[in-house]
């Protein structure tokens, strides 16, 4: 039977991805009806222009990752941060952003976690053919009306044009109260505005105002055995060979998610081809063409390194050089430039919320560098060397020094490239080795080390891996 439902039409370009929606597993699990347009489109399908649907699929989503459709077929699903969810069942893959509304004050957000935004849902079969647009509604008890979740966004736009000022007194305090890492100031940051600093830290639309969480029962889940792993590992030096691309500088564009994604894929291509091809992928093409992110305003590696890499593919840097700005997608280059695709992708641990230190080590050693995200705290901007940990909690006097004044948001989500891990015998601290995208003059030649095994700044909460096709 065919099901016809009238959809609200959105203006071209009106769909906002990486939304301020704030949904949890508890909001999403349950029975959903998916409504799709005709399954005859391609990757260029414009879901803002679809006016009716012809397919309906009912799915049952069970925490943490099992889905069953109305015919009894089993599949998998995962939350994608607090933004939406992805489902794969019966040969089809679905992803959509949860619906929301920003109220007139510009700060209050109503999240409608019982539905997918119209115009912001895509589906295709697992061979990435037969595309369709879809929207979805969660079934609820008829006697219970769904109530929107409301949260406040902090608005610091009045500070956006002000220059960034680092605090030398804060640097002295950090260096005096602990010996794990050293702080310093950077002249290049002093030349940036507050808005540019926020982009450097991930972009406003990759910011999570509340850390998403899965159910408390997650703590009872059995961790998969990982077998023997070396005490230390570094993909920059495996038997004298470096498989990691050079450090790059994202500038004042919130494109860290694109750099982390391309860095993981380039590293893994180098590993798979024994450094014989040295392919450099284009972050700018993601800025210009991806419907799953918001260019210089932010994005998430799971959607870019994963879904975008499998569905659309990456062009090489020579095809679309990085410009540190948003641009218009060049349809001619999409047709003429070679594209590199991803065969599969996942959150480390299998679904969002299952990540942990041992799973990250296993994936890192077995398959190559990972794209990870963490909270950029105020003092991280001052990192010079050593094993970083957030010092503000150890030194309340830093607040008096003004170090927190330039950090206007509750939570930042900065994406970076995890390349290794180690253990410092002098300080007895375990650490991760991470490539940043702030240039080689920052930190330890563009890298930083951060405490391992303590989920420092959420570094062990959101790891993504994708498997590129050589």
mmCIF file of C-alpha atoms in Angstrom, residues 296-447:
data_model
loop_
_atom_site.group_PDB
_atom_site.id
_atom_site.type_symbol
_atom_site.label_atom_id
_atom_site.label_comp_id
_atom_site.label_asym_id
_atom_site.label_seq_id
_atom_site.Cartn_x
_atom_site.Cartn_y
_atom_site.Cartn_z
ATOM 1 C CA UNK A 296 32.985 27.138 9.145
ATOM 2 C CA UNK A 297 30.315 27.026 11.860
ATOM 3 C CA UNK A 298 31.059 23.420 12.792
ATOM 4 C CA UNK A 299 30.317 19.770 12.259
ATOM 5 C CA UNK A 300 30.956 16.269 13.591
ATOM 6 C CA UNK A 301 33.467 13.624 12.404
ATOM 7 C CA UNK A 302 30.948 10.768 12.556
ATOM 8 C CA UNK A 303 28.832 12.449 9.899
ATOM 9 C CA UNK A 304 31.805 13.627 7.808
ATOM 10 C CA UNK A 305 34.489 10.924 7.985
ATOM 11 C CA UNK A 306 31.695 8.353 8.105
ATOM 12 C CA UNK A 307 28.428 9.063 6.381
ATOM 13 C CA UNK A 308 29.721 11.786 4.048
ATOM 14 C CA UNK A 309 32.779 9.707 3.168
ATOM 15 C CA UNK A 310 30.630 6.717 2.258
ATOM 16 C CA UNK A 311 27.798 8.578 0.562
ATOM 17 C CA UNK A 312 29.639 11.373 -1.271
ATOM 18 C CA UNK A 313 33.387 10.728 -1.046
ATOM 19 C CA UNK A 314 36.291 13.166 -0.642
ATOM 20 C CA UNK A 315 38.095 15.044 -3.386
ATOM 21 C CA UNK A 316 41.816 15.746 -3.182
ATOM 22 C CA UNK A 317 43.307 19.004 -1.936
ATOM 23 C CA UNK A 318 44.528 19.955 -5.416
ATOM 24 C CA UNK A 319 40.924 19.875 -6.634
ATOM 25 C CA UNK A 320 39.653 22.323 -4.003
ATOM 26 C CA UNK A 321 42.426 23.997 -1.923
ATOM 27 C CA UNK A 322 41.629 25.167 1.591
ATOM 28 C CA UNK A 323 40.506 28.820 1.831
ATOM 29 C CA UNK A 324 39.445 29.105 5.514
ATOM 30 C CA UNK A 325 35.951 30.199 4.513
ATOM 31 C CA UNK A 326 32.569 28.901 3.456
ATOM 32 C CA UNK A 327 31.986 28.557 -0.250
ATOM 33 C CA UNK A 328 29.556 27.352 -2.895
ATOM 34 C CA UNK A 329 29.746 23.769 -4.055
ATOM 35 C CA UNK A 330 31.291 23.559 -7.519
ATOM 36 C CA UNK A 331 29.194 21.007 -9.353
ATOM 37 C CA UNK A 332 31.721 20.738 -12.194
ATOM 38 C CA UNK A 333 34.524 19.774 -9.804
ATOM 39 C CA UNK A 334 32.231 17.200 -8.226
ATOM 40 C CA UNK A 335 32.032 15.502 -11.611
ATOM 41 C CA UNK A 336 35.629 15.903 -12.804
ATOM 42 C CA UNK A 337 37.695 15.348 -9.638
ATOM 43 C CA UNK A 338 38.610 11.903 -8.373
ATOM 44 C CA UNK A 339 36.773 10.934 -5.210
ATOM 45 C CA UNK A 340 37.875 8.694 -2.358
ATOM 46 C CA UNK A 341 35.250 6.748 -0.461
ATOM 47 C CA UNK A 342 34.771 5.057 2.882
ATOM 48 C CA UNK A 343 33.720 1.409 3.055
ATOM 49 C CA UNK A 344 32.391 1.483 6.620
ATOM 50 C CA UNK A 345 32.424 3.605 9.745
ATOM 51 C CA UNK A 346 31.354 3.484 13.385
ATOM 52 C CA UNK A 347 31.732 4.934 16.821
ATOM 53 C CA UNK A 348 34.506 3.154 18.686
ATOM 54 C CA UNK A 349 32.688 0.636 20.857
ATOM 55 C CA UNK A 350 29.921 0.189 18.298
ATOM 56 C CA UNK A 351 27.515 3.004 19.157
ATOM 57 C CA UNK A 352 27.538 6.440 20.709
ATOM 58 C CA UNK A 353 28.170 6.078 24.436
ATOM 59 C CA UNK A 354 30.131 2.804 24.291
ATOM 60 C CA UNK A 355 33.580 4.373 23.901
ATOM 61 C CA UNK A 356 36.330 3.786 26.478
ATOM 62 C CA UNK A 357 40.119 3.818 26.782
ATOM 63 C CA UNK A 358 40.728 0.158 25.951
ATOM 64 C CA UNK A 359 38.432 0.159 22.918
ATOM 65 C CA UNK A 360 40.232 3.275 21.654
ATOM 66 C CA UNK A 361 43.652 1.668 22.076
ATOM 67 C CA UNK A 362 42.510 -1.463 20.244
ATOM 68 C CA UNK A 363 41.035 0.452 17.312
ATOM 69 C CA UNK A 364 44.044 2.768 17.144
ATOM 70 C CA UNK A 365 46.669 0.003 17.017
ATOM 71 C CA UNK A 366 44.672 -2.329 14.789
ATOM 72 C CA UNK A 367 43.319 0.098 12.205
ATOM 73 C CA UNK A 368 45.045 3.484 12.476
ATOM 74 C CA UNK A 369 44.469 6.998 13.879
ATOM 75 C CA UNK A 370 41.035 8.008 15.165
ATOM 76 C CA UNK A 371 38.996 11.195 15.025
ATOM 77 C CA UNK A 372 38.152 12.207 18.593
ATOM 78 C CA UNK A 373 36.447 15.180 20.203
ATOM 79 C CA UNK A 374 36.941 16.883 23.547
ATOM 80 C CA UNK A 375 36.038 19.992 25.504
ATOM 81 C CA UNK A 376 38.401 22.898 24.935
ATOM 82 C CA UNK A 377 38.685 24.418 28.396
ATOM 83 C CA UNK A 378 40.014 27.942 28.947
ATOM 84 C CA UNK A 379 43.508 26.872 29.936
ATOM 85 C CA UNK A 380 43.949 24.600 26.900
ATOM 86 C CA UNK A 381 44.436 27.687 24.727
ATOM 87 C CA UNK A 382 47.649 28.286 26.718
ATOM 88 C CA UNK A 383 49.093 24.769 26.287
ATOM 89 C CA UNK A 384 52.790 24.616 25.382
ATOM 90 C CA UNK A 385 54.055 21.138 26.304
ATOM 91 C CA UNK A 386 53.626 18.196 28.645
ATOM 92 C CA UNK A 387 50.635 16.053 29.590
ATOM 93 C CA UNK A 388 47.627 18.348 29.667
ATOM 94 C CA UNK A 389 44.835 18.206 32.221
ATOM 95 C CA UNK A 390 42.333 20.910 33.065
ATOM 96 C CA UNK A 391 43.779 23.017 35.885
ATOM 97 C CA UNK A 392 40.899 25.349 36.690
ATOM 98 C CA UNK A 393 39.442 22.982 39.274
ATOM 99 C CA UNK A 394 42.818 22.803 41.002
ATOM 100 C CA UNK A 395 43.253 26.570 41.179
ATOM 101 C CA UNK A 396 40.152 28.659 41.882
ATOM 102 C CA UNK A 397 42.454 31.678 41.890
ATOM 103 C CA UNK A 398 42.613 31.346 38.093
ATOM 104 C CA UNK A 399 39.105 32.758 37.985
ATOM 105 C CA UNK A 400 40.424 35.869 39.653
ATOM 106 C CA UNK A 401 43.179 36.020 37.065
ATOM 107 C CA UNK A 402 40.510 36.312 34.388
ATOM 108 C CA UNK A 403 41.368 33.168 32.455
ATOM 109 C CA UNK A 404 37.724 32.127 32.192
ATOM 110 C CA UNK A 405 36.408 35.449 30.923
ATOM 111 C CA UNK A 406 37.061 34.696 27.264
ATOM 112 C CA UNK A 407 35.320 31.282 27.334
ATOM 113 C CA UNK A 408 31.656 32.246 26.877
ATOM 114 C CA UNK A 409 30.080 28.855 26.297
ATOM 115 C CA UNK A 410 29.367 26.029 28.696
ATOM 116 C CA UNK A 411 30.790 23.342 26.453
ATOM 117 C CA UNK A 412 33.006 23.226 23.374
ATOM 118 C CA UNK A 413 33.436 20.278 21.059
ATOM 119 C CA UNK A 414 36.776 20.393 19.251
ATOM 120 C CA UNK A 415 37.673 17.550 16.890
ATOM 121 C CA UNK A 416 41.283 16.356 16.647
ATOM 122 C CA UNK A 417 43.328 13.381 15.400
ATOM 123 C CA UNK A 418 44.420 10.697 17.876
ATOM 124 C CA UNK A 419 47.689 9.122 16.683
ATOM 125 C CA UNK A 420 49.114 7.296 19.691
ATOM 126 C CA UNK A 421 49.456 6.746 23.421
ATOM 127 C CA UNK A 422 52.198 6.349 26.010
ATOM 128 C CA UNK A 423 53.296 6.403 29.635
ATOM 129 C CA UNK A 424 55.573 8.932 31.327
ATOM 130 C CA UNK A 425 57.810 7.050 33.753
ATOM 131 C CA UNK A 426 58.833 10.225 35.579
ATOM 132 C CA UNK A 427 55.347 11.548 36.335
ATOM 133 C CA UNK A 428 53.705 8.084 36.287
ATOM 134 C CA UNK A 429 51.005 9.458 33.980
ATOM 135 C CA UNK A 430 49.366 7.739 31.033
ATOM 136 C CA UNK A 431 48.654 9.948 28.023
ATOM 137 C CA UNK A 432 47.220 10.168 24.530
ATOM 138 C CA UNK A 433 49.179 11.698 21.629
ATOM 139 C CA UNK A 434 46.963 13.997 19.582
ATOM 140 C CA UNK A 435 47.438 16.115 16.459
ATOM 141 C CA UNK A 436 45.726 19.504 16.596
ATOM 142 C CA UNK A 437 44.877 21.719 13.610
ATOM 143 C CA UNK A 438 46.275 25.008 14.929
ATOM 144 C CA UNK A 439 49.604 24.939 13.076
ATOM 145 C CA UNK A 440 53.056 23.565 13.928
ATOM 146 C CA UNK A 441 54.010 26.562 16.061
ATOM 147 C CA UNK A 442 51.369 25.654 18.659
ATOM 148 C CA UNK A 443 51.991 23.087 21.402
ATOM 149 C CA UNK A 444 54.499 20.312 20.785
ATOM 150 C CA UNK A 445 55.076 21.032 17.071
ATOM 151 C CA UNK A 446 51.326 21.065 16.530
ATOM 152 C CA UNK A 447 50.590 18.113 18.816
#
